[in-house]
Amino acid sequence: RGELRVVKMAQAIQQMVNFIKQEAKEKCEEILIKAEEEFNQEKNRIVQDERTKVKKEMERKFKQVEIQRRISFSNEVNASRLKVLTSRDEVVNQVKTVVMNELYKLGEPSSQGYKDLCSKLCLQGMYRLNEPTVVIKCRKADVSVVQGAMVEAAKSFKSAVGKECKVELSPENLPPKDDAIAPCAGGVKLMTPDGNISVDNTLNGRMDVVLAQKMPEIKIMLFGRSATRTHLDTDM
């Protein structure tokens, strides 16, 4: 009987051991499964974060490439536009040179009609100033021509306005046509005795006025009308 009891106790203990082992095994498997799940979740999170970072970095680089492409395109367009504008300016300057050469011929003191032209320029300036005394400045080579022209202009002014205008020739002269800094093609410059008000009726000055007024038409004649503009360009 005693041996039977020992055997039963041994069996009971073994059952308990087996139970504990089974429980431990199941608990261990549960921990491993949970750890693997957590590992996979963390791994997926890290992978997703890295994918997001890579995607953002790629988007940033794509944006940089696009921005750089646009900048390069804009620079090319601006360079081409600048080249066109430079070429147009060269053509316009050639036109100005041609006009100036003709004005130099017209402004020769011996040129036919130059005295009459100076008289008209003097008269126009006198109308604009409308002063009792006007000082007239001209090139040294034009002194004799302008002296006669200003007398005729004074007579025409009195006849048209009904009052005297005393005209005086300035002792100072305009630059000659071969001046290195500011060559003058001819014509006159009128001013009040104090010099505060003046009218530039030199051939150079008249050319600048006419070119400023006619430049839009000249550009259309030279380059055609712009298809993208609805107004005339009035700049030089």
PDB file of N, CA, C and O in Angstrom, residues 42-114:
ATOM      1  N   GLU A  42       7.186  46.761 -36.127  1.00  0.00           N
ATOM      2  CA  GLU A  42       8.251  47.768 -36.066  1.00  0.00           C
ATOM      3  C   GLU A  42       9.023  47.827 -37.380  1.00  0.00           C
ATOM      4  O   GLU A  42       9.376  48.901 -37.879  1.00  0.00           O
ATOM      5  N   LYS A  43       9.257  46.606 -37.922  1.00  0.00           N
ATOM      6  CA  LYS A  43       9.962  46.548 -39.204  1.00  0.00           C
ATOM      7  C   LYS A  43       9.153  47.243 -40.287  1.00  0.00           C
ATOM      8  O   LYS A  43       9.689  48.037 -41.075  1.00  0.00           O
ATOM      9  N   ASN A  44       7.840  46.972 -40.331  1.00  0.00           N
ATOM     10  CA  ASN A  44       6.973  47.608 -41.326  1.00  0.00           C
ATOM     11  C   ASN A  44       6.938  49.118 -41.137  1.00  0.00           C
ATOM     12  O   ASN A  44       6.917  49.879 -42.110  1.00  0.00           O
ATOM     13  N   ARG A  45       6.921  49.534 -39.847  1.00  0.00           N
ATOM     14  CA  ARG A  45       6.901  50.976 -39.578  1.00  0.00           C
ATOM     15  C   ARG A  45       8.188  51.643 -40.065  1.00  0.00           C
ATOM     16  O   ARG A  45       8.156  52.705 -40.710  1.00  0.00           O
ATOM     17  N   ILE A  46       9.322  50.991 -39.764  1.00  0.00           N
ATOM     18  CA  ILE A  46      10.608  51.534 -40.196  1.00  0.00           C
ATOM     19  C   ILE A  46      10.697  51.569 -41.712  1.00  0.00           C
ATOM     20  O   ILE A  46      11.128  52.563 -42.317  1.00  0.00           O
ATOM     21  N   VAL A  47      10.254  50.456 -42.336  1.00  0.00           N
ATOM     22  CA  VAL A  47      10.279  50.391 -43.803  1.00  0.00           C
ATOM     23  C   VAL A  47       9.390  51.491 -44.402  1.00  0.00           C
ATOM     24  O   VAL A  47       9.770  52.178 -45.355  1.00  0.00           O
ATOM     25  N   GLN A  48       8.196  51.673 -43.816  1.00  0.00           N
ATOM     26  CA  GLN A  48       7.269  52.692 -44.310  1.00  0.00           C
ATOM     27  C   GLN A  48       7.840  54.092 -44.126  1.00  0.00           C
ATOM     28  O   GLN A  48       7.737  54.951 -45.016  1.00  0.00           O
ATOM     29  N   ASP A  49       8.468  54.299 -42.957  1.00  0.00           N
ATOM     30  CA  ASP A  49       9.090  55.602 -42.699  1.00  0.00           C
ATOM     31  C   ASP A  49      10.203  55.875 -43.703  1.00  0.00           C
ATOM     32  O   ASP A  49      10.331  56.996 -44.226  1.00  0.00           O
ATOM     33  N   GLU A  50      10.996  54.852 -43.969  1.00  0.00           N
ATOM     34  CA  GLU A  50      12.083  55.013 -44.922  1.00  0.00           C
ATOM     35  C   GLU A  50      11.548  55.253 -46.333  1.00  0.00           C
ATOM     36  O   GLU A  50      12.091  56.064 -47.083  1.00  0.00           O
ATOM     37  N   ARG A  51      10.481  54.541 -46.667  1.00  0.00           N
ATOM     38  CA  ARG A  51       9.861  54.764 -47.970  1.00  0.00           C
ATOM     39  C   ARG A  51       9.354  56.193 -48.093  1.00  0.00           C
ATOM     40  O   ARG A  51       9.517  56.844 -49.131  1.00  0.00           O
ATOM     41  N   THR A  52       8.723  56.666 -46.993  1.00  0.00           N
ATOM     42  CA  THR A  52       8.207  58.038 -46.988  1.00  0.00           C
ATOM     43  C   THR A  52       9.345  59.040 -47.145  1.00  0.00           C
ATOM     44  O   THR A  52       9.247  60.008 -47.907  1.00  0.00           O
ATOM     45  N   LYS A  53      10.455  58.763 -46.404  1.00  0.00           N
ATOM     46  CA  LYS A  53      11.607  59.653 -46.510  1.00  0.00           C
ATOM     47  C   LYS A  53      12.175  59.647 -47.921  1.00  0.00           C
ATOM     48  O   LYS A  53      12.507  60.687 -48.479  1.00  0.00           O
ATOM     49  N   VAL A  54      12.302  58.433 -48.487  1.00  0.00           N
ATOM     50  CA  VAL A  54      12.836  58.311 -49.852  1.00  0.00           C
ATOM     51  C   VAL A  54      11.916  59.021 -50.844  1.00  0.00           C
ATOM     52  O   VAL A  54      12.379  59.739 -51.747  1.00  0.00           O
ATOM     53  N   LYS A  55      10.607  58.854 -50.658  1.00  0.00           N
ATOM     54  CA  LYS A  55       9.644  59.491 -51.556  1.00  0.00           C
ATOM     55  C   LYS A  55       9.735  61.006 -51.466  1.00  0.00           C
ATOM     56  O   LYS A  55       9.737  61.705 -52.485  1.00  0.00           O
ATOM     57  N   LYS A  56       9.823  61.514 -50.219  1.00  0.00           N
ATOM     58  CA  LYS A  56       9.937  62.963 -50.034  1.00  0.00           C
ATOM     59  C   LYS A  56      11.239  63.485 -50.627  1.00  0.00           C
ATOM     60  O   LYS A  56      11.270  64.556 -51.249  1.00  0.00           O
ATOM     61  N   GLU A  57      12.313  62.723 -50.434  1.00  0.00           N
ATOM     62  CA  GLU A  57      13.603  63.128 -50.981  1.00  0.00           C
ATOM     63  C   GLU A  57      13.567  63.133 -52.508  1.00  0.00           C
ATOM     64  O   GLU A  57      14.107  64.060 -53.152  1.00  0.00           O
ATOM     65  N   MET A  58      12.933  62.134 -53.087  1.00  0.00           N
ATOM     66  CA  MET A  58      12.802  62.086 -54.538  1.00  0.00           C
ATOM     67  C   MET A  58      11.960  63.236 -55.051  1.00  0.00           C
ATOM     68  O   MET A  58      12.279  63.857 -56.066  1.00  0.00           O
ATOM     69  N   GLU A  59      10.852  63.526 -54.334  1.00  0.00           N
ATOM     70  CA  GLU A  59      10.005  64.647 -54.726  1.00  0.00           C
ATOM     71  C   GLU A  59      10.782  65.953 -54.644  1.00  0.00           C
ATOM     72  O   GLU A  59      10.653  66.823 -55.513  1.00  0.00           O
ATOM     73  N   ARG A  60      11.590  66.089 -53.568  1.00  0.00           N
ATOM     74  CA  ARG A  60      12.391  67.301 -53.417  1.00  0.00           C
ATOM     75  C   ARG A  60      13.392  67.443 -54.563  1.00  0.00           C
ATOM     76  O   ARG A  60      13.564  68.528 -55.133  1.00  0.00           O
ATOM     77  N   LYS A  61      14.030  66.325 -54.916  1.00  0.00           N
ATOM     78  CA  LYS A  61      15.006  66.363 -55.998  1.00  0.00           C
ATOM     79  C   LYS A  61      14.330  66.638 -57.341  1.00  0.00           C
ATOM     80  O   LYS A  61      14.868  67.376 -58.171  1.00  0.00           O
ATOM     81  N   PHE A  62      13.157  66.016 -57.534  1.00  0.00           N
ATOM     82  CA  PHE A  62      12.411  66.270 -58.768  1.00  0.00           C
ATOM     83  C   PHE A  62      12.038  67.747 -58.869  1.00  0.00           C
ATOM     84  O   PHE A  62      12.111  68.362 -59.944  1.00  0.00           O
ATOM     85  N   LYS A  63      11.626  68.324 -57.720  1.00  0.00           N
ATOM     86  CA  LYS A  63      11.275  69.743 -57.715  1.00  0.00           C
ATOM     87  C   LYS A  63      12.494  70.598 -58.023  1.00  0.00           C
ATOM     88  O   LYS A  63      12.407  71.574 -58.775  1.00  0.00           O
ATOM     89  N   GLN A  64      13.638  70.221 -57.437  1.00  0.00           N
ATOM     90  CA  GLN A  64      14.871  70.955 -57.720  1.00  0.00           C
ATOM     91  C   GLN A  64      15.240  70.876 -59.197  1.00  0.00           C
ATOM     92  O   GLN A  64      15.630  71.878 -59.810  1.00  0.00           O
ATOM     93  N   VAL A  65      15.098  69.660 -59.738  1.00  0.00           N
ATOM     94  CA  VAL A  65      15.397  69.488 -61.169  1.00  0.00           C
ATOM     95  C   VAL A  65      14.444  70.334 -62.017  1.00  0.00           C
ATOM     96  O   VAL A  65      14.861  70.986 -62.982  1.00  0.00           O
ATOM     97  N   GLU A  66      13.156  70.343 -61.645  1.00  0.00           N
ATOM     98  CA  GLU A  66      12.166  71.119 -62.387  1.00  0.00           C
ATOM     99  C   GLU A  66      12.438  72.616 -62.276  1.00  0.00           C
ATOM    100  O   GLU A  66      12.354  73.354 -63.259  1.00  0.00           O
ATOM    101  N   ILE A  67      12.765  73.034 -61.051  1.00  0.00           N
ATOM    102  CA  ILE A  67      13.086  74.448 -60.851  1.00  0.00           C
ATOM    103  C   ILE A  67      14.313  74.842 -61.667  1.00  0.00           C
ATOM    104  O   ILE A  67      14.338  75.886 -62.321  1.00  0.00           O
ATOM    105  N   GLN A  68      15.324  73.990 -61.627  1.00  0.00           N
ATOM    106  CA  GLN A  68      16.543  74.255 -62.391  1.00  0.00           C
ATOM    107  C   GLN A  68      16.257  74.280 -63.889  1.00  0.00           C
ATOM    108  O   GLN A  68      16.815  75.104 -64.620  1.00  0.00           O
ATOM    109  N   ARG A  69      15.388  73.371 -64.313  1.00  0.00           N
ATOM    110  CA  ARG A  69      15.018  73.343 -65.737  1.00  0.00           C
ATOM    111  C   ARG A  69      14.318  74.631 -66.137  1.00  0.00           C
ATOM    112  O   ARG A  69      14.604  75.210 -67.186  1.00  0.00           O
ATOM    113  N   ARG A  70      13.409  75.091 -65.263  1.00  0.00           N
ATOM    114  CA  ARG A  70      12.697  76.330 -65.557  1.00  0.00           C
ATOM    115  C   ARG A  70      13.637  77.526 -65.555  1.00  0.00           C
ATOM    116  O   ARG A  70      13.508  78.425 -66.395  1.00  0.00           O
ATOM    117  N   ILE A  71      14.575  77.515 -64.588  1.00  0.00           N
ATOM    118  CA  ILE A  71      15.546  78.608 -64.537  1.00  0.00           C
ATOM    119  C   ILE A  71      16.403  78.619 -65.801  1.00  0.00           C
ATOM    120  O   ILE A  71      16.636  79.672 -66.407  1.00  0.00           O
ATOM    121  N   SER A  72      16.857  77.437 -66.200  1.00  0.00           N
ATOM    122  CA  SER A  72      17.682  77.335 -67.408  1.00  0.00           C
ATOM    123  C   SER A  72      16.900  77.788 -68.638  1.00  0.00           C
ATOM    124  O   SER A  72      17.426  78.536 -69.489  1.00  0.00           O
ATOM    125  N   PHE A  73      15.634  77.356 -68.711  1.00  0.00           N
ATOM    126  CA  PHE A  73      14.797  77.752 -69.839  1.00  0.00           C
ATOM    127  C   PHE A  73      14.586  79.259 -69.846  1.00  0.00           C
ATOM    128  O   PHE A  73      14.676  79.911 -70.891  1.00  0.00           O
ATOM    129  N   SER A  74      14.315  79.811 -68.639  1.00  0.00           N
ATOM    130  CA  SER A  74      14.113  81.253 -68.532  1.00  0.00           C
ATOM    131  C   SER A  74      15.371  82.018 -68.924  1.00  0.00           C
ATOM    132  O   SER A  74      15.306  83.035 -69.625  1.00  0.00           O
ATOM    133  N   ASN A  75      16.534  81.503 -68.480  1.00  0.00           N
ATOM    134  CA  ASN A  75      17.801  82.150 -68.838  1.00  0.00           C
ATOM    135  C   ASN A  75      18.033  82.108 -70.345  1.00  0.00           C
ATOM    136  O   ASN A  75      18.519  83.084 -70.939  1.00  0.00           O
ATOM    137  N   GLU A  76      17.694  80.976 -70.950  1.00  0.00           N
ATOM    138  CA  GLU A  76      17.865  80.855 -72.404  1.00  0.00           C
ATOM    139  C   GLU A  76      16.935  81.818 -73.138  1.00  0.00           C
ATOM    140  O   GLU A  76      17.340  82.468 -74.108  1.00  0.00           O
ATOM    141  N   VAL A  77      15.689  81.895 -72.641  1.00  0.00           N
ATOM    142  CA  VAL A  77      14.728  82.818 -73.264  1.00  0.00           C
ATOM    143  C   VAL A  77      15.208  84.257 -73.119  1.00  0.00           C
ATOM    144  O   VAL A  77      15.187  85.043 -74.072  1.00  0.00           O
ATOM    145  N   ASN A  78      15.659  84.606 -71.892  1.00  0.00           N
ATOM    146  CA  ASN A  78      16.130  85.968 -71.653  1.00  0.00           C
ATOM    147  C   ASN A  78      17.369  86.280 -72.482  1.00  0.00           C
ATOM    148  O   ASN A  78      17.515  87.402 -73.000  1.00  0.00           O
ATOM    149  N   ALA A  79      18.264  85.287 -72.591  1.00  0.00           N
ATOM    150  CA  ALA A  79      19.469  85.493 -73.397  1.00  0.00           C
ATOM    151  C   ALA A  79      19.108  85.712 -74.866  1.00  0.00           C
ATOM    152  O   ALA A  79      19.667  86.600 -75.534  1.00  0.00           O
ATOM    153  N   SER A  80      18.155  84.911 -75.350  1.00  0.00           N
ATOM    154  CA  SER A  80      17.711  85.071 -76.743  1.00  0.00           C
ATOM    155  C   SER A  80      17.027  86.420 -76.940  1.00  0.00           C
ATOM    156  O   SER A  80      17.265  87.106 -77.941  1.00  0.00           O
ATOM    157  N   ARG A  81      16.187  86.773 -75.952  1.00  0.00           N
ATOM    158  CA  ARG A  81      15.495  88.062 -76.047  1.00  0.00           C
ATOM    159  C   ARG A  81      16.493  89.214 -76.020  1.00  0.00           C
ATOM    160  O   ARG A  81      16.367  90.182 -76.778  1.00  0.00           O
ATOM    161  N   LEU A  82      17.501  89.097 -75.131  1.00  0.00           N
ATOM    162  CA  LEU A  82      18.522  90.138 -75.043  1.00  0.00           C
ATOM    163  C   LEU A  82      19.311  90.246 -76.341  1.00  0.00           C
ATOM    164  O   LEU A  82      19.648  91.343 -76.797  1.00  0.00           O
ATOM    165  N   LYS A  83      19.583  89.077 -76.940  1.00  0.00           N
ATOM    166  CA  LYS A  83      20.318  89.064 -78.205  1.00  0.00           C
ATOM    167  C   LYS A  83      19.503  89.761 -79.299  1.00  0.00           C
ATOM    168  O   LYS A  83      20.047  90.542 -80.087  1.00  0.00           O
ATOM    169  N   VAL A  84      18.184  89.477 -79.305  1.00  0.00           N
ATOM    170  CA  VAL A  84      17.314  90.125 -80.292  1.00  0.00           C
ATOM    171  C   VAL A  84      17.275  91.625 -80.071  1.00  0.00           C
ATOM    172  O   VAL A  84      17.387  92.423 -81.010  1.00  0.00           O
ATOM    173  N   LEU A  85      17.114  92.027 -78.791  1.00  0.00           N
ATOM    174  CA  LEU A  85      17.056  93.455 -78.476  1.00  0.00           C
ATOM    175  C   LEU A  85      18.364  94.150 -78.829  1.00  0.00           C
ATOM    176  O   LEU A  85      18.362  95.284 -79.342  1.00  0.00           O
ATOM    177  N   THR A  86      19.484  93.463 -78.547  1.00  0.00           N
ATOM    178  CA  THR A  86      20.789  94.039 -78.886  1.00  0.00           C
ATOM    179  C   THR A  86      20.925  94.210 -80.397  1.00  0.00           C
ATOM    180  O   THR A  86      21.408  95.248 -80.874  1.00  0.00           O
ATOM    181  N   SER A  87      20.485  93.199 -81.131  1.00  0.00           N
ATOM    182  CA  SER A  87      20.546  93.283 -82.596  1.00  0.00           C
ATOM    183  C   SER A  87      19.656  94.413 -83.110  1.00  0.00           C
ATOM    184  O   SER A  87      20.036  95.162 -84.017  1.00  0.00           O
ATOM    185  N   ARG A  88      18.473  94.547 -82.502  1.00  0.00           N
ATOM    186  CA  ARG A  88      17.570  95.624 -82.922  1.00  0.00           C
ATOM    187  C   ARG A  88      18.164  96.988 -82.608  1.00  0.00           C
ATOM    188  O   ARG A  88      18.062  97.923 -83.408  1.00  0.00           O
ATOM    189  N   ASP A  89      18.790  97.098 -81.434  1.00  0.00           N
ATOM    190  CA  ASP A  89      19.423  98.365 -81.069  1.00  0.00           C
ATOM    191  C   ASP A  89      20.530  98.712 -82.054  1.00  0.00           C
ATOM    192  O   ASP A  89      20.712  99.896 -82.402  1.00  0.00           O
ATOM    193  N   GLU A  90      21.260  97.696 -82.487  1.00  0.00           N
ATOM    194  CA  GLU A  90      22.322  97.936 -83.462  1.00  0.00           C
ATOM    195  C   GLU A  90      21.742  98.465 -84.768  1.00  0.00           C
ATOM    196  O   GLU A  90      22.295  99.390 -85.378  1.00  0.00           O
ATOM    197  N   VAL A  91      20.613  97.878 -85.191  1.00  0.00           N
ATOM    198  CA  VAL A  91      19.969  98.338 -86.424  1.00  0.00           C
ATOM    199  C   VAL A  91      19.463  99.764 -86.255  1.00  0.00           C
ATOM    200  O   VAL A  91      19.639 100.618 -87.136  1.00  0.00           O
ATOM    201  N   VAL A  92      18.825 100.046 -85.094  1.00  0.00           N
ATOM    202  CA  VAL A  92      18.312 101.397 -84.835  1.00  0.00           C
ATOM    203  C   VAL A  92      19.466 102.399 -84.817  1.00  0.00           C
ATOM    204  O   VAL A  92      19.350 103.500 -85.357  1.00  0.00           O
ATOM    205  N   ASN A  93      20.587 102.015 -84.208  1.00  0.00           N
ATOM    206  CA  ASN A  93      21.752 102.913 -84.173  1.00  0.00           C
ATOM    207  C   ASN A  93      22.312 103.144 -85.576  1.00  0.00           C
ATOM    208  O   ASN A  93      22.805 104.241 -85.877  1.00  0.00           O
ATOM    209  N   GLN A  94      22.219 102.112 -86.414  1.00  0.00           N
ATOM    210  CA  GLN A  94      22.650 102.296 -87.801  1.00  0.00           C
ATOM    211  C   GLN A  94      21.754 103.309 -88.514  1.00  0.00           C
ATOM    212  O   GLN A  94      22.239 104.141 -89.288  1.00  0.00           O
ATOM    213  N   VAL A  95      20.454 103.224 -88.215  1.00  0.00           N
ATOM    214  CA  VAL A  95      19.516 104.191 -88.792  1.00  0.00           C
ATOM    215  C   VAL A  95      19.855 105.597 -88.315  1.00  0.00           C
ATOM    216  O   VAL A  95      19.878 106.557 -89.099  1.00  0.00           O
ATOM    217  N   LYS A  96      20.143 105.709 -87.016  1.00  0.00           N
ATOM    218  CA  LYS A  96      20.505 107.023 -86.472  1.00  0.00           C
ATOM    219  C   LYS A  96      21.775 107.550 -87.135  1.00  0.00           C
ATOM    220  O   LYS A  96      21.875 108.743 -87.433  1.00  0.00           O
ATOM    221  N   THR A  97      22.728 106.650 -87.372  1.00  0.00           N
ATOM    222  CA  THR A  97      23.980 107.061 -88.007  1.00  0.00           C
ATOM    223  C   THR A  97      23.731 107.571 -89.421  1.00  0.00           C
ATOM    224  O   THR A  97      24.293 108.600 -89.833  1.00  0.00           O
ATOM    225  N   VAL A  98      22.867 106.864 -90.141  1.00  0.00           N
ATOM    226  CA  VAL A  98      22.532 107.289 -91.506  1.00  0.00           C
ATOM    227  C   VAL A  98      21.872 108.664 -91.472  1.00  0.00           C
ATOM    228  O   VAL A  98      22.213 109.566 -92.263  1.00  0.00           O
ATOM    229  N   VAL A  99      20.935 108.836 -90.534  1.00  0.00           N
ATOM    230  CA  VAL A  99      20.236 110.132 -90.410  1.00  0.00           C
ATOM    231  C   VAL A  99      21.235 111.233 -90.054  1.00  0.00           C
ATOM    232  O   VAL A  99      21.195 112.330 -90.620  1.00  0.00           O
ATOM    233  N   MET A 100      22.132 110.946 -89.090  1.00  0.00           N
ATOM    234  CA  MET A 100      23.110 111.950 -88.679  1.00  0.00           C
ATOM    235  C   MET A 100      24.019 112.337 -89.835  1.00  0.00           C
ATOM    236  O   MET A 100      24.354 113.525 -90.001  1.00  0.00           O
ATOM    237  N   ASN A 101      24.415 111.372 -90.640  1.00  0.00           N
ATOM    238  CA  ASN A 101      25.262 111.694 -91.798  1.00  0.00           C
ATOM    239  C   ASN A 101      24.546 112.634 -92.760  1.00  0.00           C
ATOM    240  O   ASN A 101      25.163 113.544 -93.332  1.00  0.00           O
ATOM    241  N   GLU A 102      23.244 112.419 -92.930  1.00  0.00           N
ATOM    242  CA  GLU A 102      22.469 113.320 -93.784  1.00  0.00           C
ATOM    243  C   GLU A 102      22.350 114.702 -93.151  1.00  0.00           C
ATOM    244  O   GLU A 102      22.384 115.726 -93.846  1.00  0.00           O
ATOM    245  N   LEU A 103      22.216 114.723 -91.815  1.00  0.00           N
ATOM    246  CA  LEU A 103      22.115 116.016 -91.126  1.00  0.00           C
ATOM    247  C   LEU A 103      23.437 116.787 -91.212  1.00  0.00           C
ATOM    248  O   LEU A 103      23.433 118.020 -91.317  1.00  0.00           O
ATOM    249  N   TYR A 104      24.550 116.063 -91.154  1.00  0.00           N
ATOM    250  CA  TYR A 104      25.843 116.730 -91.291  1.00  0.00           C
ATOM    251  C   TYR A 104      25.955 117.411 -92.654  1.00  0.00           C
ATOM    252  O   TYR A 104      26.493 118.520 -92.775  1.00  0.00           O
ATOM    253  N   LYS A 105      25.428 116.733 -93.680  1.00  0.00           N
ATOM    254  CA  LYS A 105      25.429 117.339 -95.025  1.00  0.00           C
ATOM    255  C   LYS A 105      24.516 118.555 -95.056  1.00  0.00           C
ATOM    256  O   LYS A 105      24.860 119.596 -95.606  1.00  0.00           O
ATOM    257  N   LEU A 106      23.326 118.409 -94.445  1.00  0.00           N
ATOM    258  CA  LEU A 106      22.369 119.511 -94.419  1.00  0.00           C
ATOM    259  C   LEU A 106      22.906 120.692 -93.617  1.00  0.00           C
ATOM    260  O   LEU A 106      22.623 121.855 -93.934  1.00  0.00           O
ATOM    261  N   GLY A 107      23.707 120.388 -92.577  1.00  0.00           N
ATOM    262  CA  GLY A 107      24.208 121.435 -91.691  1.00  0.00           C
ATOM    263  C   GLY A 107      25.479 122.109 -92.163  1.00  0.00           C
ATOM    264  O   GLY A 107      26.076 122.889 -91.408  1.00  0.00           O
ATOM    265  N   GLU A 108      25.904 121.837 -93.375  1.00  0.00           N
ATOM    266  CA  GLU A 108      27.061 122.557 -93.916  1.00  0.00           C
ATOM    267  C   GLU A 108      26.672 124.020 -94.172  1.00  0.00           C
ATOM    268  O   GLU A 108      25.625 124.285 -94.776  1.00  0.00           O
ATOM    269  N   PRO A 109      27.475 124.965 -93.693  1.00  0.00           N
ATOM    270  CA  PRO A 109      27.130 126.384 -93.897  1.00  0.00           C
ATOM    271  C   PRO A 109      26.890 126.749 -95.359  1.00  0.00           C
ATOM    272  O   PRO A 109      26.093 127.644 -95.667  1.00  0.00           O
ATOM    273  N   SER A 110      27.583 126.046 -96.257  1.00  0.00           N
ATOM    274  CA  SER A 110      27.433 126.332 -97.686  1.00  0.00           C
ATOM    275  C   SER A 110      26.275 125.559 -98.314  1.00  0.00           C
ATOM    276  O   SER A 110      25.986 125.720 -99.504  1.00  0.00           O
ATOM    277  N   SER A 111      25.609 124.719 -97.520  1.00  0.00           N
ATOM    278  CA  SER A 111      24.530 123.892 -98.064  1.00  0.00           C
ATOM    279  C   SER A 111      23.345 124.755 -98.468  1.00  0.00           C
ATOM    280  O   SER A 111      22.955 125.697 -97.760  1.00  0.00           O
ATOM    281  N   GLN A 112      22.749 124.418 -99.608  1.00  0.00           N
ATOM    282  CA  GLN A 112      21.592 125.170-100.102  1.00  0.00           C
ATOM    283  C   GLN A 112      20.406 125.000 -99.142  1.00  0.00           C
ATOM    284  O   GLN A 112      20.049 123.897 -98.767  1.00  0.00           O
ATOM    285  N   GLY A 113      19.841 126.098 -98.737  1.00  0.00           N
ATOM    286  CA  GLY A 113      18.681 126.064 -97.867  1.00  0.00           C
ATOM    287  C   GLY A 113      19.013 126.059 -96.386  1.00  0.00           C
ATOM    288  O   GLY A 113      18.111 126.087 -95.541  1.00  0.00           O
ATOM    289  N   TYR A 114      20.321 126.012 -96.032  1.00  0.00           N
ATOM    290  CA  TYR A 114      20.675 125.944 -94.614  1.00  0.00           C
ATOM    291  C   TYR A 114      20.336 127.245 -93.895  1.00  0.00           C
ATOM    292  O   TYR A 114      19.864 127.222 -92.750  1.00  0.00           O
TER     293      TYR A 114
END
